[in-house]
Tab-separated table of C-alpha atoms in Angstrom:
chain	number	residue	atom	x	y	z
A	1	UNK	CA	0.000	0.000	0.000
A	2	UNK	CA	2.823	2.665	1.161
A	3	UNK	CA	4.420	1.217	-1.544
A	4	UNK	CA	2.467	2.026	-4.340
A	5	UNK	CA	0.889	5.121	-2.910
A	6	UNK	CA	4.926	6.129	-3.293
A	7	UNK	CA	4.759	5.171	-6.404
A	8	UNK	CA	1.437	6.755	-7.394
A	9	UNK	CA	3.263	9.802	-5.999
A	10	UNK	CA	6.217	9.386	-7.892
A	11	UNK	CA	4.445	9.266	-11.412
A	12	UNK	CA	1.902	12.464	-9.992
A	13	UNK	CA	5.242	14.463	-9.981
A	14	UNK	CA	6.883	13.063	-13.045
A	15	UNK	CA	3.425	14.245	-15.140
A	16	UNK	CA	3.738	17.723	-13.293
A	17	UNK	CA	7.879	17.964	-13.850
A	18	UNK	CA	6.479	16.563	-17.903
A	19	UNK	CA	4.120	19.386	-17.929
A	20	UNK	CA	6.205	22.203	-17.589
A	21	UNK	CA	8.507	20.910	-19.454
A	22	UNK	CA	6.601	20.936	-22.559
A	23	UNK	CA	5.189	24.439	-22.074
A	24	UNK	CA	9.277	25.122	-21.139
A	25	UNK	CA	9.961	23.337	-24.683
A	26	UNK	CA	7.580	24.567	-26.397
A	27	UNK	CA	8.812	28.695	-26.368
A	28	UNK	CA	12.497	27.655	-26.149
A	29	UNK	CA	12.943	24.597	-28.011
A	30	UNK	CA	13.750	20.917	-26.791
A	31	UNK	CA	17.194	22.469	-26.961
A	32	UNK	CA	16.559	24.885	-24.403
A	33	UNK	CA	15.185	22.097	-22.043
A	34	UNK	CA	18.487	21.567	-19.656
A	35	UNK	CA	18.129	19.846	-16.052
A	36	UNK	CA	19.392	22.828	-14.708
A	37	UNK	CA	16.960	25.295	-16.255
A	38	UNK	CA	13.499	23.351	-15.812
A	39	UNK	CA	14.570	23.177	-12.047
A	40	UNK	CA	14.330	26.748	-11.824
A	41	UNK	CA	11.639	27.030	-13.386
A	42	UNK	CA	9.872	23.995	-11.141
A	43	UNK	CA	11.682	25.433	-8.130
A	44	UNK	CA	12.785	21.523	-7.726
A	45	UNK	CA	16.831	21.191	-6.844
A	46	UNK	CA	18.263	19.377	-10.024
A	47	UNK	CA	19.348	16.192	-7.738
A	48	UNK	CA	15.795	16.028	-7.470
A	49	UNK	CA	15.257	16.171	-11.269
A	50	UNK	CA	17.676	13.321	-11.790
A	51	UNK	CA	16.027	11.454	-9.905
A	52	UNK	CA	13.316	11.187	-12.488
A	53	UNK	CA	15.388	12.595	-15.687
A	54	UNK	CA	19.416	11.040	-15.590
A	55	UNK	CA	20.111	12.801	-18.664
A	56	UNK	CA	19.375	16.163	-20.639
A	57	UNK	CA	17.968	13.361	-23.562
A	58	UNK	CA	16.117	11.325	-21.315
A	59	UNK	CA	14.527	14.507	-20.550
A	60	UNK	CA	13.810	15.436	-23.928
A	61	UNK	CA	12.702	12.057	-25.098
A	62	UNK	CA	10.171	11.749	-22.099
A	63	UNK	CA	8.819	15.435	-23.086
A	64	UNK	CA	8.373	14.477	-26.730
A	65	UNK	CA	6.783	11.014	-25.615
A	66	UNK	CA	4.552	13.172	-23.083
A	67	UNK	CA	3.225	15.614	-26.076
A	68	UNK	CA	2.436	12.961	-28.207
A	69	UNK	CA	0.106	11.514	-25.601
A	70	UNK	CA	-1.370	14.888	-24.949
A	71	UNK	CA	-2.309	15.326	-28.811
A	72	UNK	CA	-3.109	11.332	-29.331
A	73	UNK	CA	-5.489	12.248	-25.869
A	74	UNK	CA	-6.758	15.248	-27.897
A	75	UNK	CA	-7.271	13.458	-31.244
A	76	UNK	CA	-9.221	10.150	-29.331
A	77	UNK	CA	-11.675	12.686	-27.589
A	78	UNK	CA	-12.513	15.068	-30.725
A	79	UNK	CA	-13.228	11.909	-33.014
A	80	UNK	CA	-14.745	9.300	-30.699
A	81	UNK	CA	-16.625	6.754	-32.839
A	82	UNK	CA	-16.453	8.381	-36.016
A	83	UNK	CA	-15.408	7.549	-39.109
A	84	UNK	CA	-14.431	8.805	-42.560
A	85	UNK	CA	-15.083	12.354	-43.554
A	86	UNK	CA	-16.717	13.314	-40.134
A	87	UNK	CA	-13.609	11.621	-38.475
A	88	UNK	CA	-11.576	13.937	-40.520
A	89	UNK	CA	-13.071	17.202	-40.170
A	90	UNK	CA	-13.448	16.401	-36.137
A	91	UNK	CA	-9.688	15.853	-36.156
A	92	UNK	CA	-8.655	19.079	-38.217
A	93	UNK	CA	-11.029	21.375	-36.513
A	94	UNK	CA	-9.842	19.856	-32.514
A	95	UNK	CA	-6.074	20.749	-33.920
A	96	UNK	CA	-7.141	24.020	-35.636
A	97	UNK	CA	-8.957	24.961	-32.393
A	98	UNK	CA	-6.085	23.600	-29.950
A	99	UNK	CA	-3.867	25.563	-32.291
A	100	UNK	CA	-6.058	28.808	-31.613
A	101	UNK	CA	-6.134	28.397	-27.892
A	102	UNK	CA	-2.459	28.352	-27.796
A	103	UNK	CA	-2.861	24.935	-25.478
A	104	UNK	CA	1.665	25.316	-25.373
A	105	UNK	CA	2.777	28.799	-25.368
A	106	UNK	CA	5.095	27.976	-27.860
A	107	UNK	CA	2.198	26.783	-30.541
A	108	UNK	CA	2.444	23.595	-31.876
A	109	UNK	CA	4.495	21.352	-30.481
A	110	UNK	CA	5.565	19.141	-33.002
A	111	UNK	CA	5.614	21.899	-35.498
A	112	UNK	CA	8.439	23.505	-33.323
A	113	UNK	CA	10.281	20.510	-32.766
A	114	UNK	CA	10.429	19.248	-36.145
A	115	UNK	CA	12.036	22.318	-36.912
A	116	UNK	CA	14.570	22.426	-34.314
A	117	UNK	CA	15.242	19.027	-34.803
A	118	UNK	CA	15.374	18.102	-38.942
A	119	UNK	CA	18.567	18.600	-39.572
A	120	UNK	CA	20.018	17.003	-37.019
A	121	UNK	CA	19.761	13.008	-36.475
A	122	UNK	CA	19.551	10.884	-33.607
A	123	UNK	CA	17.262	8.978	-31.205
A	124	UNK	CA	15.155	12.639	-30.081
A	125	UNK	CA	14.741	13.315	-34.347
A	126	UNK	CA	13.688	9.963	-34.752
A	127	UNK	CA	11.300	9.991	-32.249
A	128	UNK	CA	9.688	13.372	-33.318
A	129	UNK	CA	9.575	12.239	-36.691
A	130	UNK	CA	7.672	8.796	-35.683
A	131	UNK	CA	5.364	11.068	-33.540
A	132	UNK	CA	4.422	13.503	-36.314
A	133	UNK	CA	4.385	10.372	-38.787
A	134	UNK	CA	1.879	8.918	-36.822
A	135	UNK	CA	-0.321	11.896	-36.623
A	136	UNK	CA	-0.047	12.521	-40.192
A	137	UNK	CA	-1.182	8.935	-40.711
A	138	UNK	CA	-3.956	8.698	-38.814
A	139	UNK	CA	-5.343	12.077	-41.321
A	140	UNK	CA	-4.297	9.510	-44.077
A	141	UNK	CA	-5.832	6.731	-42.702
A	142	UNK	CA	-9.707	9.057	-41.872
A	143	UNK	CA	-8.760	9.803	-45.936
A	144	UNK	CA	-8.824	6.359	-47.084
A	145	UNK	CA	-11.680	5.682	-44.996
A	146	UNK	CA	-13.696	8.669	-46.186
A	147	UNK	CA	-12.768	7.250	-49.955
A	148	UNK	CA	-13.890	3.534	-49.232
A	149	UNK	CA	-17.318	5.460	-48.021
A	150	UNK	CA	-17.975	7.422	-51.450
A	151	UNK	CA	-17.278	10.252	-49.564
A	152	UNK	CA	-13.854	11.755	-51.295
A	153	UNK	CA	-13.258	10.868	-55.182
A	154	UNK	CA	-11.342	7.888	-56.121
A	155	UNK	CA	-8.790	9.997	-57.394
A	156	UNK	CA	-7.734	12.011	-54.065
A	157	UNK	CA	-4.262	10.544	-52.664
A	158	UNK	CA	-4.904	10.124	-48.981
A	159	UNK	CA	-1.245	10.979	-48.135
A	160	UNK	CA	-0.930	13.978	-49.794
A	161	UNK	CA	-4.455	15.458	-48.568
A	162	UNK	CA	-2.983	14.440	-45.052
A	163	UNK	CA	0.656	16.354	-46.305
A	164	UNK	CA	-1.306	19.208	-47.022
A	165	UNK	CA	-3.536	19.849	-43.648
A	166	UNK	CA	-0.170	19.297	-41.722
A	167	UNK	CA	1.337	21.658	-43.584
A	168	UNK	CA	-1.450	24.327	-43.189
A	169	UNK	CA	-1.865	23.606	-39.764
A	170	UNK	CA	1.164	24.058	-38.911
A	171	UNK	CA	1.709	27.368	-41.174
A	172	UNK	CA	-0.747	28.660	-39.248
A	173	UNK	CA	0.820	28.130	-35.444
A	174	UNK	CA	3.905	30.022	-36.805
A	175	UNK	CA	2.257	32.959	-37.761
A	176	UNK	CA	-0.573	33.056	-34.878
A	177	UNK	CA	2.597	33.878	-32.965
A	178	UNK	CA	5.037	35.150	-34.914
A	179	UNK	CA	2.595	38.067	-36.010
A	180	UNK	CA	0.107	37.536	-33.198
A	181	UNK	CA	-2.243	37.344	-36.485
A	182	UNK	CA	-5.762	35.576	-36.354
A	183	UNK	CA	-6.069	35.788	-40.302
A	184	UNK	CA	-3.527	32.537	-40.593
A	185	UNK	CA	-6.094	30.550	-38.954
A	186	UNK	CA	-8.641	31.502	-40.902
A	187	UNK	CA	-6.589	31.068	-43.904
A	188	UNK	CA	-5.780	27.559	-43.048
A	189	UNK	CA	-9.147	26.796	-42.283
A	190	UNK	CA	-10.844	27.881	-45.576
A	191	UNK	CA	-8.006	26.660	-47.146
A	192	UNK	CA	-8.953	23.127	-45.918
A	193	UNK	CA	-12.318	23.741	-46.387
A	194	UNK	CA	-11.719	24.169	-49.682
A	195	UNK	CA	-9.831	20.951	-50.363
A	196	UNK	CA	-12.518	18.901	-48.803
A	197	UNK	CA	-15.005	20.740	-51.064
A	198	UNK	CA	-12.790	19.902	-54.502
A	199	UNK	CA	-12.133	16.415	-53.283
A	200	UNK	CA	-15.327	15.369	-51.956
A	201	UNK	CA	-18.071	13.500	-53.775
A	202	UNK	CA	-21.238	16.409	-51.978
A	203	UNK	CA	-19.428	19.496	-51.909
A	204	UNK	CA	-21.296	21.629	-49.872
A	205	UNK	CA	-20.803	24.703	-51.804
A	206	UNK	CA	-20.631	24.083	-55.283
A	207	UNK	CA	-19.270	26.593	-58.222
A	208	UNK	CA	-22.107	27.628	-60.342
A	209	UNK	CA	-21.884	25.523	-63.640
A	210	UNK	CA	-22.076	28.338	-66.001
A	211	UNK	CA	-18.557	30.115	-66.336
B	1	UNK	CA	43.121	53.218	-52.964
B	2	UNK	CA	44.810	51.334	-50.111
B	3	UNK	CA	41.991	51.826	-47.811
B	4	UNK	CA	39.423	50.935	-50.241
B	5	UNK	CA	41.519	47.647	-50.812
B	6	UNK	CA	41.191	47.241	-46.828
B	7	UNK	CA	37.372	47.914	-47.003
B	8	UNK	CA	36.812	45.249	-49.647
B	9	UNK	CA	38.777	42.884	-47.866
B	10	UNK	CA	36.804	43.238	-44.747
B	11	UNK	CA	33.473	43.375	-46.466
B	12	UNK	CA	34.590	39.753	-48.176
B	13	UNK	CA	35.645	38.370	-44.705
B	14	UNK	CA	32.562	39.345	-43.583
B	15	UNK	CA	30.626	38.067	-46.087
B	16	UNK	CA	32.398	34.558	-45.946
B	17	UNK	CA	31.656	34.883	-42.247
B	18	UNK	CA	27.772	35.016	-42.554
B	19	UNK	CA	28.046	32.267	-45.431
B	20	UNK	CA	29.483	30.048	-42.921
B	21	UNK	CA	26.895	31.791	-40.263
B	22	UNK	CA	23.837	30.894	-42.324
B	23	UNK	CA	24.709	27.091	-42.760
B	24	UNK	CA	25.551	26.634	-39.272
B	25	UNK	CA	22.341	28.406	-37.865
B	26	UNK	CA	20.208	26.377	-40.641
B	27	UNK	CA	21.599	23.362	-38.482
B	28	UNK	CA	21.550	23.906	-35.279
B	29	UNK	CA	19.286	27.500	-35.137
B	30	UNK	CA	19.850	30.783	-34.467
B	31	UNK	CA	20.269	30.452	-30.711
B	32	UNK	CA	23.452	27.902	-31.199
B	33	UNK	CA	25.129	30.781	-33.253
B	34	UNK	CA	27.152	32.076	-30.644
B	35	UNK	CA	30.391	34.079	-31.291
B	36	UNK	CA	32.726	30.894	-29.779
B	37	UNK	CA	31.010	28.217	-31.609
B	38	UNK	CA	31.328	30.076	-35.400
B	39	UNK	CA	35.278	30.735	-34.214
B	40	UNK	CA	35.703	27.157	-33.949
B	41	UNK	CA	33.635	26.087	-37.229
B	42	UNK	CA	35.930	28.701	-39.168
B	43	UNK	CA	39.491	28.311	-37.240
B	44	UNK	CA	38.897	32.471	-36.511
B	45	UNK	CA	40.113	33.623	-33.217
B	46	UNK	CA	36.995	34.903	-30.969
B	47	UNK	CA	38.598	38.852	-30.701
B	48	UNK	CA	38.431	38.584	-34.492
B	49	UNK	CA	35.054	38.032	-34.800
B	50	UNK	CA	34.335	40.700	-32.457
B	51	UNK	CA	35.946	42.729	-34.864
B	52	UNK	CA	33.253	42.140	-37.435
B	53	UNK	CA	30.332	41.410	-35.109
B	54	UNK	CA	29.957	43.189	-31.359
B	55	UNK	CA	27.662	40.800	-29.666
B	56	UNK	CA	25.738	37.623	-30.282
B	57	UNK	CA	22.657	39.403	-31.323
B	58	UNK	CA	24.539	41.364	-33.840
B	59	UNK	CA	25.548	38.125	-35.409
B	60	UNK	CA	22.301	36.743	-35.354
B	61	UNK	CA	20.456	39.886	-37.025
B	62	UNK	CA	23.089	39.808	-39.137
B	63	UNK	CA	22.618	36.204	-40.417
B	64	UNK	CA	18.930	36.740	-41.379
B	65	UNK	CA	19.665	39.782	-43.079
B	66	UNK	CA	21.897	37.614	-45.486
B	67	UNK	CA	19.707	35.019	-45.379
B	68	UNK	CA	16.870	37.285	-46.756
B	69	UNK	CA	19.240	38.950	-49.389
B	70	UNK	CA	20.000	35.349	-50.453
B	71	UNK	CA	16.491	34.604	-50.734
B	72	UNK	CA	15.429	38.320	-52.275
B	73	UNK	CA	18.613	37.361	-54.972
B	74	UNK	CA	17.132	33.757	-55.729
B	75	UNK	CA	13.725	35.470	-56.535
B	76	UNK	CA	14.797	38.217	-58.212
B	77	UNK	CA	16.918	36.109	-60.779
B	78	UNK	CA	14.302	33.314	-61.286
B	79	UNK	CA	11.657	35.727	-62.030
B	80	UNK	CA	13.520	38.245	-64.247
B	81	UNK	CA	11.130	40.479	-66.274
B	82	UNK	CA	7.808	37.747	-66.011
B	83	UNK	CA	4.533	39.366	-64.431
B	84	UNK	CA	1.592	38.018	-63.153
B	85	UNK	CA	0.936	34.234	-62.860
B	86	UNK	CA	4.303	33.657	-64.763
B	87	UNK	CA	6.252	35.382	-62.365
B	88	UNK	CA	4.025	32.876	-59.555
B	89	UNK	CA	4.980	29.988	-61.125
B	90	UNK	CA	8.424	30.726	-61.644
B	91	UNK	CA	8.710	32.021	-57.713
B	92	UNK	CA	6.862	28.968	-56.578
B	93	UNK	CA	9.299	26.500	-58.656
B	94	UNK	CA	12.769	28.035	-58.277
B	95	UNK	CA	11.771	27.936	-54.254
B	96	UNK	CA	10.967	24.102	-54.490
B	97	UNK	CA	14.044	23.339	-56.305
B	98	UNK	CA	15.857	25.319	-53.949
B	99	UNK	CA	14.449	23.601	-50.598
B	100	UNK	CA	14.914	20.229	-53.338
B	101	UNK	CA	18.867	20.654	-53.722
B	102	UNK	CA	19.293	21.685	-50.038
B	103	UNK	CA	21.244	25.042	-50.691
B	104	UNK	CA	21.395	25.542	-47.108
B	105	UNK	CA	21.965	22.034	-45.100
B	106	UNK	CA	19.671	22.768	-42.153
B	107	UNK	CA	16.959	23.511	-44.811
B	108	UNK	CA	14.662	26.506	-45.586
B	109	UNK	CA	16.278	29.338	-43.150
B	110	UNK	CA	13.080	30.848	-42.734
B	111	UNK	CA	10.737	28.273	-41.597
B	112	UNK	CA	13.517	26.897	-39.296
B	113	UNK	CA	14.416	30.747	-37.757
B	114	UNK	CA	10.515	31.143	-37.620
B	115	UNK	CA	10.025	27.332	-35.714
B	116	UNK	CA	12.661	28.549	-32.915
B	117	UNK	CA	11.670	32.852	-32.607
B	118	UNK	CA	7.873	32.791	-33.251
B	119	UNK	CA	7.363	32.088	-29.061
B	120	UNK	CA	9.998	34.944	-27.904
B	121	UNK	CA	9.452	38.447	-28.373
B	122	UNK	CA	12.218	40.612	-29.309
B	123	UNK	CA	14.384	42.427	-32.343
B	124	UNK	CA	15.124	38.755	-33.860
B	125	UNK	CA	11.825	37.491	-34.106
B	126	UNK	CA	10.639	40.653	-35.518
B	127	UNK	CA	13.584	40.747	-38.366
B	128	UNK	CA	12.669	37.042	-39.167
B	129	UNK	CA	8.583	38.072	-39.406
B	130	UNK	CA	9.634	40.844	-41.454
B	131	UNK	CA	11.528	39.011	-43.801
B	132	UNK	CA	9.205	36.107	-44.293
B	133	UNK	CA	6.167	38.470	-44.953
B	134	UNK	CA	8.546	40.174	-47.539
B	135	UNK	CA	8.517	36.557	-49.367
B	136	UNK	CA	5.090	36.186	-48.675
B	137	UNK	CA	3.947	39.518	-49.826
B	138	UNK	CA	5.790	38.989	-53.052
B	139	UNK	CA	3.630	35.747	-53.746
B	140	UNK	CA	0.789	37.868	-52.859
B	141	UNK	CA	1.866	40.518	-55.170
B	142	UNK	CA	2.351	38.074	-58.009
B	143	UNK	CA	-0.768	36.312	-57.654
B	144	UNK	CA	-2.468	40.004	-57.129
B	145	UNK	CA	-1.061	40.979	-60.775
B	146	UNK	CA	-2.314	37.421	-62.266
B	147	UNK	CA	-5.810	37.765	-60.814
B	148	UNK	CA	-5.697	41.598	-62.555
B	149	UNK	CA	-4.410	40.398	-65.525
B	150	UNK	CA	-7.642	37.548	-65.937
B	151	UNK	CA	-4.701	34.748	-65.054
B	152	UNK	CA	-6.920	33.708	-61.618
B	153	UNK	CA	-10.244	33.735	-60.714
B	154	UNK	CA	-11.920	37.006	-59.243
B	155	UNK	CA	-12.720	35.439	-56.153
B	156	UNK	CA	-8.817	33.987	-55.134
B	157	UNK	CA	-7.520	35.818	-52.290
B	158	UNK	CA	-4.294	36.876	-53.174
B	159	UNK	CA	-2.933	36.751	-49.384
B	160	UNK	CA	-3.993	33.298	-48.523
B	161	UNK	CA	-2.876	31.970	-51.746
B	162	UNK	CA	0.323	32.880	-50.799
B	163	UNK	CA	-0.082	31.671	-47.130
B	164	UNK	CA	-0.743	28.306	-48.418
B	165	UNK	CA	2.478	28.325	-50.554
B	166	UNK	CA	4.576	29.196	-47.701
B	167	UNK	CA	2.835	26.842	-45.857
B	168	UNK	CA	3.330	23.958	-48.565
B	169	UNK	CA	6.692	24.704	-49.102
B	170	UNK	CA	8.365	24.877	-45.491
B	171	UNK	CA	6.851	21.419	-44.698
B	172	UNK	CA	8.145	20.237	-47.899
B	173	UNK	CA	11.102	21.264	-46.167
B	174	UNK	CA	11.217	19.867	-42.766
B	175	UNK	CA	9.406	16.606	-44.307
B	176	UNK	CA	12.388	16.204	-46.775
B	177	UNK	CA	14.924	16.647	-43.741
B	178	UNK	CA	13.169	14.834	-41.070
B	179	UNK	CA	12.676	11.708	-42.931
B	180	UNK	CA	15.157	12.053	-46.147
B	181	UNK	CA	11.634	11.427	-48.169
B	182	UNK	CA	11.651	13.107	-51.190
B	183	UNK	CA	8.109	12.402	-51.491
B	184	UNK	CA	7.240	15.714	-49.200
B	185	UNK	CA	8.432	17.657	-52.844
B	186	UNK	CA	5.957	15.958	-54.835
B	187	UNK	CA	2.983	16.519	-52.856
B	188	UNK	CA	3.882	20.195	-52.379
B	189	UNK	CA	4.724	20.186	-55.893
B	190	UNK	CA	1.413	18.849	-56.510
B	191	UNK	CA	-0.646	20.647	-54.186
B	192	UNK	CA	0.424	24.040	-55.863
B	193	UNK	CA	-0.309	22.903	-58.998
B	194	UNK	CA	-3.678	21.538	-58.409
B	195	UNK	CA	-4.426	24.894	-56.742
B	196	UNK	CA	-3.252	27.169	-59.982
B	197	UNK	CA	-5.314	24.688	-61.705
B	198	UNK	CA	-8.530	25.181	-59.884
B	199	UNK	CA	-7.937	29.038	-59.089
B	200	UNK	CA	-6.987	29.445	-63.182
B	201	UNK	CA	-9.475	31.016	-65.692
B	202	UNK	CA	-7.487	28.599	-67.751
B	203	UNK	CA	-7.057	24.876	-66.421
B	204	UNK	CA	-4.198	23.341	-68.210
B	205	UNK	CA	-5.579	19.806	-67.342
B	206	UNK	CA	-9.379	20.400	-67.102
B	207	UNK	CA	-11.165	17.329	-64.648
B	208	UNK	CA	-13.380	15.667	-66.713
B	209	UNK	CA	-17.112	17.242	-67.701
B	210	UNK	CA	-19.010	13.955	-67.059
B	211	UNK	CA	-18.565	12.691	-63.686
């Protein structure tokens, strides 16, 4: 009982150090994330953060692993039990909208990272890149759905329609805060509206036939 | 005559300086430019590079303004006298092939400078937002004179057209680094066109009439 209440414990202050440390990350850059400075920040002595952490990287991998559940969290609750299209447009307008709310003070963290991170391999690019991989695939994968349904034309390749909303998405976090702009989310969004209006088998809004 | 020989001389060390400055920060970003670590990478002593740059910061804002007058250069040459949606095309294609053949090795300067400043507020972030809406306003610009000249539709907005080039293009970018998939290119490549093509007054490769 002690035992694991200890433990429970242990794993209550790991999510809290975790926390931080994305939000920390997430302005600075996984870079920026040293034992040293998150203990100021935490007001934790850094003995205390190697207790948890025993490297800088172990650090930075955990943070990475942590933000990944945070957005796979985010993604599970927006779609629930749908599928296809509806899956789809769930998923881009939870990001768009945890974009907008600025859920890390730093914007999107994955975005960021990937940046920080491209050009320079190891085990923390290789885990950002599986993490954004499998977000971008799981947009492919409501896109092949959606097609099996009728619901996108046969023609639509569900990898680049997922290339495209990441890349939009993304766009848009830089400028929300590089310009402290709203117009780059509604750019993206329209923008994606758009596709799914081209692509899709209903569109919603369609050009008048006469030129 | 002799001091003018001096004056060249230190305006081509200086320039070597940033060339090396550019790469460097394309790698590792901006904030790992420091004074010390560009002595090492070009076998300068520190007190020289003092001599050309007073502080870090100086260094940095120096870097980006290079960077921009490389990528104001690139532009300027690729579109030469074209207007309009010629000039767009061009833009949008020299760009690709530039991200394509990796001029600098970290990738795009911009997108990576704008991953790592767009969270901290200060003279760099606002040198590297004014340089990227420079870019950005001269898609707009371009896509502006096409959509005068009857090239695009009358209801394309010339500003998000060229937010979702950007936005195509830098994750063309960090795709192609992060996972050495040149497949990022194609669908940006791809996207683009499908957008001139559905924005056009004149689709070079119309979708078929009977569905």
């Amino acid at each position: 009982m002690a035992e694991s209440g200890r433990g429970r414990k242990g794993e209550h202050t790991r999510q809290a150090i975790l926390h931080t440390a994305m939000a920390l990350a997430s302005v600075e850059g996984l870079e920026g994330l040293t034992i040293g400075r998150l203990a100021t920040e935490l007001g934790m002595s850094k003995s205390g953060l190697f207790a948890h952490f025993g490297s800088k990287e172990e650090l930075q991998l955990a943070t990475v692993d942590a933000a990944g559940a945070v957005v796979r969290g985010e993604l599970e609750a927006l779609v629930g039990e749908q599928r296809g299209l509806a899956a789809l447009r769930a998923a881009v307008d939870g990001w768009l909208n945890y974009i907008e709310r600025r859920h890390f003070p730093g914007g999107c963290f994955f975005s960021g990272a990937a940046a920080e991170f491209d050009a320079r391999p190891g085990p923390l690019r290789d885990r950002i890149a599986a993490t954004l991989g499998q977000l971008r695939n799981a947009f492919a994968s409501f896109a092949a759905e959606a097609q099996a349904a009728g619901e996108l034309k046969a023609t639509v390749d569900p990898e680049q329609l997922a290339f495209e909303i990441q890349a939009l998405g993304s766009a848009a976090s830089f400028m929300l805060l590089l310009y402290d702009d709203p117009r780059a989310l509604v750019w993206a969004r329209r923008a994606i509206t758009e596709r799914f209006e081209s692509l899709g088998t209903t569109p919603r809004d369609p050009a008048p036939t006469i030129q």
